[in-house]
Amino acid sequence: MPPLRLDDLVPNPGAHKKRKRVGRGTGSGHGKTSGRGTKGQQARGAVRRGFEGGQLPIQRRLPYKRGFTNIHKTRWEVINLGRLAELGTDETITPDLLYRRGVIRGLEFPVKILGDGKLDGAVTVVAHAFSEGAKAAIEAAGGATETLERTDRWVSARPRSRRLPLNAALKDAGVGKVGGPKRADAVATLKTAQGSGGD
């Protein structure tokens, strides 16, 4: 067997098939219509992407996404003055009282008082927010308003920072800044501080 050389290498028989030229005369067997038949969609060029023959394409059949859901939106328990008047009580109206009377569904959302309706007597109302009209109507009836402080759980549905405690501590230590400590050194320092009680 002669030695194998690069100039002796050839493809296997049938591995490379010569391209058939079409549309070059009827004698070739693939002239005139070039094997595509006569007229019609298949005899012409390619259709555009997403074309389904004229029927409504899938991107139009599916529901169209509009807008977005604001994850930072604050949900309120909205109560009008007319609803408060229906309670018929002289005691201080608080979110707890409204919940016990079935006016609000729960205590997980802040309570806001609006000015639709009329109060028959003086009453003290405690809520997280008041409209200007509601506050004026309550005070005009001889009552008083007290605004509760809103907690962070109502301000946002998600925490503003998703950093892990370690990453936050490393950032405060200056890791990643020019001239700052190396990550491994900062981690060792934090572990030492935690082991000694932070002294």
XYZ file of N, CA and C in Angstrom, residues 2-195:
582
model
N 0.665 2.136 -0.983
C 1.509 3.331 -1.053
C 1.250 4.238 0.150
N 2.219 5.037 0.521
C 2.026 5.951 1.658
C 0.921 6.968 1.382
N 0.198 7.330 2.445
C -0.921 8.267 2.329
C -0.390 9.692 2.332
N -0.780 10.453 1.308
C -0.341 11.840 1.197
C -1.555 12.749 1.032
N -1.365 14.042 1.362
C -2.471 14.986 1.269
C -3.000 15.120 -0.149
N -2.105 15.020 -1.129
C -2.561 15.183 -2.503
C -3.265 13.947 -3.031
N -3.279 12.860 -2.234
C -3.997 11.651 -2.639
C -5.410 11.590 -2.056
N -5.726 12.509 -1.110
C -7.032 12.463 -0.455
C -8.122 12.952 -1.400
N -9.192 12.177 -1.524
C -10.341 12.537 -2.357
C -11.612 12.218 -1.581
N -12.703 12.917 -1.844
C -13.964 12.607 -1.155
C -14.462 11.213 -1.531
N -15.270 10.634 -0.643
C -15.886 9.350 -0.945
C -16.827 9.484 -2.126
N -16.996 8.435 -2.890
C -17.916 8.497 -4.036
C -19.328 8.851 -3.585
N -19.921 9.870 -4.207
C -21.271 10.295 -3.862
C -21.352 11.315 -2.750
N -20.207 11.624 -2.113
C -20.237 12.584 -1.018
C -20.499 13.997 -1.525
N -19.973 14.329 -2.667
C -20.176 15.641 -3.262
C -21.025 15.476 -4.508
N -22.242 16.021 -4.436
C -23.143 15.912 -5.580
C -23.141 17.233 -6.332
N -22.982 17.176 -7.624
C -22.937 18.372 -8.429
C -24.312 19.027 -8.486
N -24.329 20.341 -8.339
C -25.593 21.070 -8.354
C -26.226 21.000 -9.733
N -27.553 20.746 -9.737
C -28.279 20.655 -10.999
C -28.764 22.033 -11.402
N -28.348 22.497 -12.558
C -28.811 23.781 -13.074
C -30.168 23.591 -13.728
N -31.121 24.446 -13.339
C -32.479 24.322 -13.866
C -32.790 25.540 -14.710
N -33.825 25.406 -15.530
C -34.244 26.520 -16.364
C -33.305 26.811 -17.513
N -32.608 25.774 -17.988
C -31.641 25.986 -19.065
C -31.955 25.104 -20.279
N -33.258 25.059 -20.620
C -33.637 24.324 -21.821
C -34.430 23.065 -21.498
N -35.362 22.731 -22.374
C -36.226 21.564 -22.145
C -35.465 20.257 -22.288
N -34.360 20.271 -23.012
C -33.608 19.034 -23.192
C -32.990 18.527 -21.897
N -32.811 19.394 -20.916
C -32.211 18.976 -19.650
C -33.196 18.243 -18.751
N -34.481 18.366 -19.042
C -35.487 17.757 -18.179
C -35.931 18.663 -17.049
N -35.208 19.775 -16.840
C -35.569 20.721 -15.783
C -35.562 22.143 -16.330
N -36.019 22.310 -17.569
C -36.090 23.629 -18.158
C -37.477 24.229 -17.985
N -37.712 25.322 -18.629
C -38.996 26.023 -18.603
C -39.447 26.350 -17.185
N -40.185 25.470 -16.526
C -40.705 25.769 -15.181
C -39.756 25.323 -14.078
N -38.600 24.781 -14.419
C -37.552 24.441 -13.451
C -38.014 23.472 -12.373
N -38.933 22.583 -12.712
C -39.376 21.578 -11.756
C -40.400 22.071 -10.755
N -40.911 23.294 -10.946
C -41.869 23.855 -9.987
C -43.316 23.734 -10.442
N -43.580 23.154 -11.573
C -44.952 23.081 -12.056
C -45.368 24.393 -12.683
N -46.669 24.571 -12.856
C -47.168 25.768 -13.523
C -47.903 26.673 -12.550
N -47.397 27.836 -12.393
C -48.005 28.914 -11.613
C -48.276 28.505 -10.162
N -48.926 29.366 -9.437
C -49.275 29.077 -8.053
C -48.234 29.554 -7.059
N -48.584 29.456 -5.799
C -47.715 29.961 -4.740
C -46.390 29.220 -4.692
N -46.419 27.893 -4.924
C -45.199 27.098 -4.819
C -44.246 27.339 -5.984
N -44.747 27.928 -7.079
C -43.889 28.199 -8.224
C -43.192 29.543 -8.106
N -43.551 30.297 -7.086
C -42.994 31.639 -6.948
C -42.056 31.714 -5.751
N -41.689 32.921 -5.382
C -40.730 33.102 -4.303
C -41.315 32.759 -2.940
N -40.459 32.854 -1.926
C -40.867 32.516 -0.570
C -41.826 33.571 -0.022
N -42.736 33.135 0.864
C -43.661 34.060 1.502
C -42.972 34.691 2.708
N -43.552 35.759 3.195
C -42.944 36.461 4.325
C -43.048 35.619 5.600
N -42.198 35.913 6.529
C -42.188 35.183 7.792
C -43.506 35.389 8.550
N -44.092 34.306 9.019
C -45.334 34.381 9.771
C -46.582 34.325 8.919
N -46.433 34.285 7.586
C -47.595 34.228 6.703
C -48.225 32.847 6.761
N -49.557 32.797 6.936
C -50.267 31.528 7.067
C -51.327 31.365 5.994
N -51.027 31.838 4.790
C -51.944 31.625 3.686
C -53.132 32.554 3.678
N -53.102 33.594 4.456
C -54.210 34.537 4.486
C -55.056 34.427 5.741
N -54.972 33.291 6.448
C -55.726 33.197 7.699
C -55.048 34.048 8.770
N -55.804 34.377 9.802
C -55.288 35.247 10.843
C -54.065 34.608 11.487
N -52.901 35.260 11.441
C -51.675 34.644 11.970
C -51.728 34.515 13.488
N -50.859 33.673 14.012
C -50.907 33.350 15.435
C -50.629 34.564 16.302
N -49.776 35.491 15.832
C -49.478 36.655 16.657
C -50.669 37.592 16.777
N -51.679 37.429 15.920
C -52.897 38.228 16.029
C -54.037 37.441 16.660
N -53.927 36.118 16.640
C -54.955 35.305 17.300
C -54.799 35.313 18.812
N -53.568 35.446 19.285
C -53.329 35.435 20.721
C -53.721 36.774 21.341
N -54.093 36.783 22.625
C -54.442 38.056 23.280
C -53.258 39.012 23.276
N -53.549 40.270 23.011
C -52.486 41.272 22.948
C -52.189 41.776 24.350
N -50.920 41.777 24.704
C -50.516 42.226 26.036
C -50.520 43.748 26.083
N -51.293 44.295 27.000
C -51.394 45.743 27.137
C -51.025 46.153 28.557
N -50.228 47.188 28.671
C -49.892 47.722 29.977
C -49.014 46.790 30.785
N -49.013 46.975 32.092
C -48.207 46.158 32.983
C -48.811 46.238 34.372
N -48.364 45.354 35.247
C -48.814 45.343 36.632
C -47.769 46.038 37.492
N -48.158 47.097 38.126
C -47.242 47.867 38.961
C -47.052 47.148 40.288
N -45.850 46.609 40.514
C -45.592 45.862 41.741
C -45.451 46.781 42.940
N -45.303 48.086 42.716
C -45.145 49.031 43.815
C -46.453 49.759 44.140
N -47.541 49.351 43.525
C -48.815 50.017 43.758
C -49.323 49.730 45.167
N -49.843 50.747 45.823
C -50.414 50.593 47.157
C -51.917 50.371 47.041
N -52.385 49.284 47.622
C -53.813 49.000 47.644
C -54.425 49.622 48.895
N -55.584 50.240 48.725
C -56.246 50.934 49.827
C -57.583 50.281 50.130
N -57.970 50.371 51.387
C -59.347 50.094 51.792
C -60.045 51.448 51.836
N -60.865 51.740 50.814
C -61.475 53.060 50.665
C -62.864 53.050 51.303
N -63.101 54.005 52.214
C -64.373 54.122 52.915
C -64.879 55.558 52.758
N -66.172 55.707 52.444
C -66.778 57.025 52.347
C -67.452 57.404 53.661
N -67.681 58.711 53.836
C -68.308 59.194 55.064
C -69.700 58.614 55.258
N -70.415 58.412 54.156
C -71.747 57.840 54.272
C -71.736 56.452 54.886
N -70.700 55.686 54.587
C -70.589 54.342 55.176
C -70.275 54.438 56.660
N -69.485 55.430 57.049
C -69.192 55.613 58.473
C -70.447 56.023 59.234
N -71.293 56.847 58.590
C -72.522 57.279 59.259
C -73.461 56.104 59.505
N -73.412 55.091 58.639
C -74.273 53.925 58.810
C -73.897 53.096 60.026
N -72.672 53.269 60.528
C -72.262 52.499 61.703
C -73.053 52.907 62.940
N -73.448 54.183 63.008
C -74.243 54.655 64.129
C -73.569 54.494 65.471
N -72.303 54.821 65.555
C -71.551 54.676 66.796
C -70.935 56.001 67.192
N -70.776 56.196 68.507
C -70.139 57.403 69.022
C -68.688 57.165 69.411
N -68.252 55.911 69.383
C -66.873 55.616 69.766
C -65.920 55.947 68.621
N -64.659 55.987 68.936
C -63.644 56.311 67.935
C -63.618 55.242 66.850
N -63.688 55.700 65.604
C -63.695 54.775 64.466
C -62.252 54.502 64.065
N -61.834 53.274 64.208
C -60.477 52.843 63.875
C -60.545 51.721 62.852
N -59.412 51.389 62.215
C -59.422 50.238 61.301
C -59.868 48.947 61.978
N -59.516 48.759 63.243
C -59.955 47.557 63.950
C -61.474 47.515 64.071
N -62.083 48.659 64.392
C -63.539 48.714 64.492
C -64.193 48.439 63.145
N -63.638 49.018 62.088
C -64.187 48.788 60.749
C -64.095 47.318 60.362
N -63.017 46.678 60.764
C -62.863 45.253 60.454
C -63.865 44.406 61.242
N -64.062 44.735 62.507
C -65.014 43.976 63.326
C -66.441 44.148 62.829
N -66.750 45.322 62.293
C -68.097 45.573 61.777
C -68.281 45.056 60.353
N -67.221 44.545 59.750
C -67.335 44.005 58.394
C -67.289 45.043 57.303
N -66.832 46.255 57.631
C -66.755 47.308 56.616
C -65.566 47.082 55.689
N -64.443 46.634 56.248
C -63.269 46.313 55.439
C -62.999 44.820 55.545
N -62.282 44.295 54.563
C -62.061 42.845 54.484
C -60.915 42.364 55.351
N -60.017 43.249 55.710
C -58.875 42.836 56.511
C -58.076 44.047 56.947
N -56.983 43.780 57.637
C -56.132 44.851 58.156
C -54.784 44.908 57.450
N -54.646 44.177 56.330
C -53.355 44.156 55.654
C -53.131 45.368 54.761
N -54.193 46.141 54.459
C -54.051 47.311 53.603
C -54.433 48.570 54.380
N -53.836 49.719 54.041
C -54.162 50.970 54.735
C -55.576 51.443 54.405
N -56.147 52.202 55.311
C -57.524 52.689 55.184
C -57.494 54.165 54.802
N -58.307 54.510 53.791
C -58.418 55.897 53.359
C -59.883 56.312 53.416
N -60.144 57.497 53.954
C -61.497 58.011 54.104
C -61.750 59.071 53.033
N -62.859 58.895 52.286
C -63.252 59.849 51.256
C -64.500 60.603 51.707
N -64.797 61.705 51.029
C -65.823 62.633 51.507
C -67.203 62.454 50.933
N -67.531 61.319 50.326
C -68.873 61.118 49.779
C -69.828 60.729 50.911
N -70.841 61.514 51.133
C -71.784 61.234 52.206
C -71.747 62.328 53.263
N -72.475 62.099 54.351
C -72.597 63.109 55.393
C -72.640 62.440 56.753
N -71.943 63.040 57.713
C -71.954 62.547 59.086
C -73.037 63.277 59.878
N -73.734 62.532 60.740
C -74.815 63.115 61.533
C -74.320 63.731 62.838
N -73.176 63.269 63.349
C -72.693 63.780 64.620
C -71.186 63.820 64.667
N -70.687 64.295 65.802
C -69.244 64.396 65.986
C -68.668 63.021 66.289
N -67.605 62.683 65.610
C -66.959 61.392 65.805
C -65.478 61.543 65.478
N -64.674 60.787 66.168
C -63.233 60.780 65.902
C -62.911 59.611 64.982
N -62.227 59.908 63.881
C -61.907 58.891 62.878
C -60.395 58.737 62.812
N -59.938 57.502 62.921
C -58.512 57.185 62.840
C -58.296 56.363 61.577
N -57.458 56.853 60.669
C -57.182 56.147 59.415
C -55.784 56.523 58.942
N -55.382 55.891 57.846
C -54.042 56.143 57.312
C -54.004 57.333 56.358
N -55.163 57.733 55.814
C -55.200 58.868 54.896
C -56.627 59.396 54.832
N -56.744 60.703 54.582
C -58.037 61.360 54.437
C -57.986 62.246 53.203
N -59.099 62.298 52.471
C -59.188 63.301 51.420
C -59.478 64.650 52.074
N -59.206 65.722 51.346
C -59.425 67.056 51.917
C -60.892 67.267 52.267
N -61.789 66.796 51.391
C -63.215 66.956 51.652
C -63.675 66.171 52.861
N -63.150 64.944 53.025
C -63.540 64.119 54.167
C -63.060 64.738 55.472
N -61.828 65.214 55.472
C -61.289 65.817 56.692
C -62.072 67.065 57.081
N -62.415 67.889 56.087
C -63.176 69.109 56.371
C -64.575 68.778 56.875
N -65.214 67.749 56.310
C -66.568 67.385 56.728
C -66.583 66.836 58.149
N -65.589 66.031 58.497
C -65.524 65.473 59.854
C -65.325 66.582 60.878
N -64.427 67.515 60.582
C -64.173 68.611 61.517
C -65.353 69.577 61.581
N -66.069 69.756 60.450
C -67.240 70.636 60.454
C -68.365 70.058 61.302
N -68.432 68.734 61.407
C -69.454 68.087 62.233
C -69.056 68.042 63.697
N -67.902 68.608 64.035
C -67.446 68.624 65.414
C -66.543 67.474 65.779
N -66.176 66.664 64.807
C -65.313 65.519 65.064
C -63.847 65.856 64.892
N -63.035 64.818 64.890
C -61.587 64.994 64.749
C -61.036 63.843 63.918
N -59.879 64.090 63.328
C -59.210 63.066 62.515
C -57.830 62.798 63.080
N -57.419 61.562 62.945
C -56.080 61.164 63.382
C -55.472 60.291 62.296
N -54.312 60.682 61.812
C -53.663 59.971 60.713
C -52.648 58.982 61.259
N -52.808 57.722 60.867
C -51.877 56.680 61.266
C -50.680 56.669 60.335
N -49.567 56.201 60.826
C -48.356 56.097 60.012
C -48.413 54.824 59.182
N -48.089 54.963 57.914
C -48.070 53.804 57.024
C -46.780 53.033 57.217
N -46.893 51.719 57.178
C -45.715 50.868 57.322
C -45.142 50.535 55.960
N -43.898 50.032 55.951
C -43.209 49.741 54.691
C -43.902 48.642 53.901
N -44.633 47.744 54.552
C -45.258 46.643 53.813
C -46.344 47.144 52.875
N -46.873 48.372 53.126
C -47.882 48.920 52.244
C -47.284 49.792 51.153
N -46.061 50.260 51.360
C -45.460 51.161 50.384
C -45.117 50.422 49.108
N -44.628 49.197 49.207
C -44.188 48.453 48.036
C -44.482 46.983 48.232
N -44.843 46.324 47.126
C -45.101 44.890 47.191
C -43.813 44.100 47.293
N -42.679 44.705 46.895
C -41.381 44.039 46.959
C -40.372 44.972 47.611
N -39.378 44.423 48.266
C -38.336 45.295 48.815
C -37.567 45.975 47.699
N -37.121 47.189 47.958
C -36.417 47.927 46.913
C -35.062 47.321 46.594
N -34.424 46.731 47.564
C -33.108 46.138 47.355
C -33.197 44.639 47.529
N -32.665 43.912 46.551
C -32.647 42.461 46.631
C -31.261 41.943 46.994
N -30.380 42.837 47.412
C -29.031 42.401 47.744
C -29.051 41.530 48.986
N -28.250 40.490 48.972
C -28.112 39.649 50.148
C -27.370 40.417 51.230
N -27.580 40.059 52.499
C -26.882 40.783 53.575
C -25.370 40.802 53.405
N -24.785 39.671 52.944
C -23.341 39.636 52.758
C -22.910 40.599 51.666
N -23.623 40.591 50.547
C -23.263 41.487 49.451
C -23.399 42.949 49.865
N -24.429 43.253 50.650
C -24.601 44.626 51.114
C -23.454 45.037 52.029
N -23.037 44.114 52.906
C -21.929 44.427 53.812
C -20.623 44.601 53.048
N -20.413 43.766 52.021
C -19.193 43.885 51.227
C -19.162 45.201 50.459
N -20.318 45.611 49.964
C -20.362 46.883 49.250
C -20.070 48.039 50.194
N -20.618 47.959 51.413
C -20.340 49.006 52.395
C -18.866 49.030 52.790
N -18.214 47.855 52.721
C -16.793 47.780 53.072
C -15.893 48.295 51.960
N -16.463 48.595 50.789
C -15.679 49.152 49.699
C -15.155 48.139 48.717
N -15.664 46.890 48.764
C -15.215 45.874 47.819
C -15.676 46.263 46.416
N -14.771 46.183 45.464
C -15.086 46.543 44.093
C -14.710 47.958 43.727
N -14.400 48.779 44.699
C -13.984 50.147 44.421
C -12.468 50.215 44.245
N -12.008 51.257 43.576
C -10.579 51.444 43.367
C -9.904 51.655 44.722
N -8.892 50.831 44.997
C -8.196 50.927 46.266
C -8.895 50.232 47.416
N -10.038 49.590 47.139
C -10.776 48.898 48.191
C -10.178 47.541 48.496
N -10.620 46.909 49.581
C -10.079 45.603 49.963
C -10.545 44.505 49.018
N -9.805 43.401 49.011
C -10.213 42.253 48.228
C -11.406 41.577 48.888
N -12.179 40.873 48.083
C -13.393 40.240 48.594
C -13.071 39.238 49.702
N -12.030 38.402 49.477
C -11.689 37.382 50.471
C -11.286 38.021 51.795
N -10.500 39.111 51.720
C -10.081 39.789 52.947
C -11.271 40.406 53.669
N -12.205 40.988 52.894
C -13.370 41.612 53.518
C -14.269 40.571 54.170
N -14.427 39.400 53.516
C -15.240 38.329 54.099
C -14.624 37.846 55.400
N -13.293 37.677 55.411
C -12.622 37.239 56.636
C -12.795 38.263 57.754
N -12.719 39.541 57.409
C -12.903 40.587 58.420
C -14.313 40.566 58.988
N -15.317 40.358 58.108
C -16.700 40.313 58.575
C -16.939 39.113 59.477
N -16.364 37.957 59.112
C -16.535 36.766 59.947
C -15.895 36.963 61.313
N -14.725 37.610 61.330
C -14.067 37.879 62.612
C -14.907 38.813 63.475
N -15.497 39.834 62.825
C -16.326 40.783 63.571
C -17.580 40.110 64.116
N -18.178 39.207 63.325
C -19.365 38.496 63.797
C -19.022 37.544 64.935
N -17.831 36.921 64.846
C -17.436 35.990 65.897
C -17.157 36.677 67.215
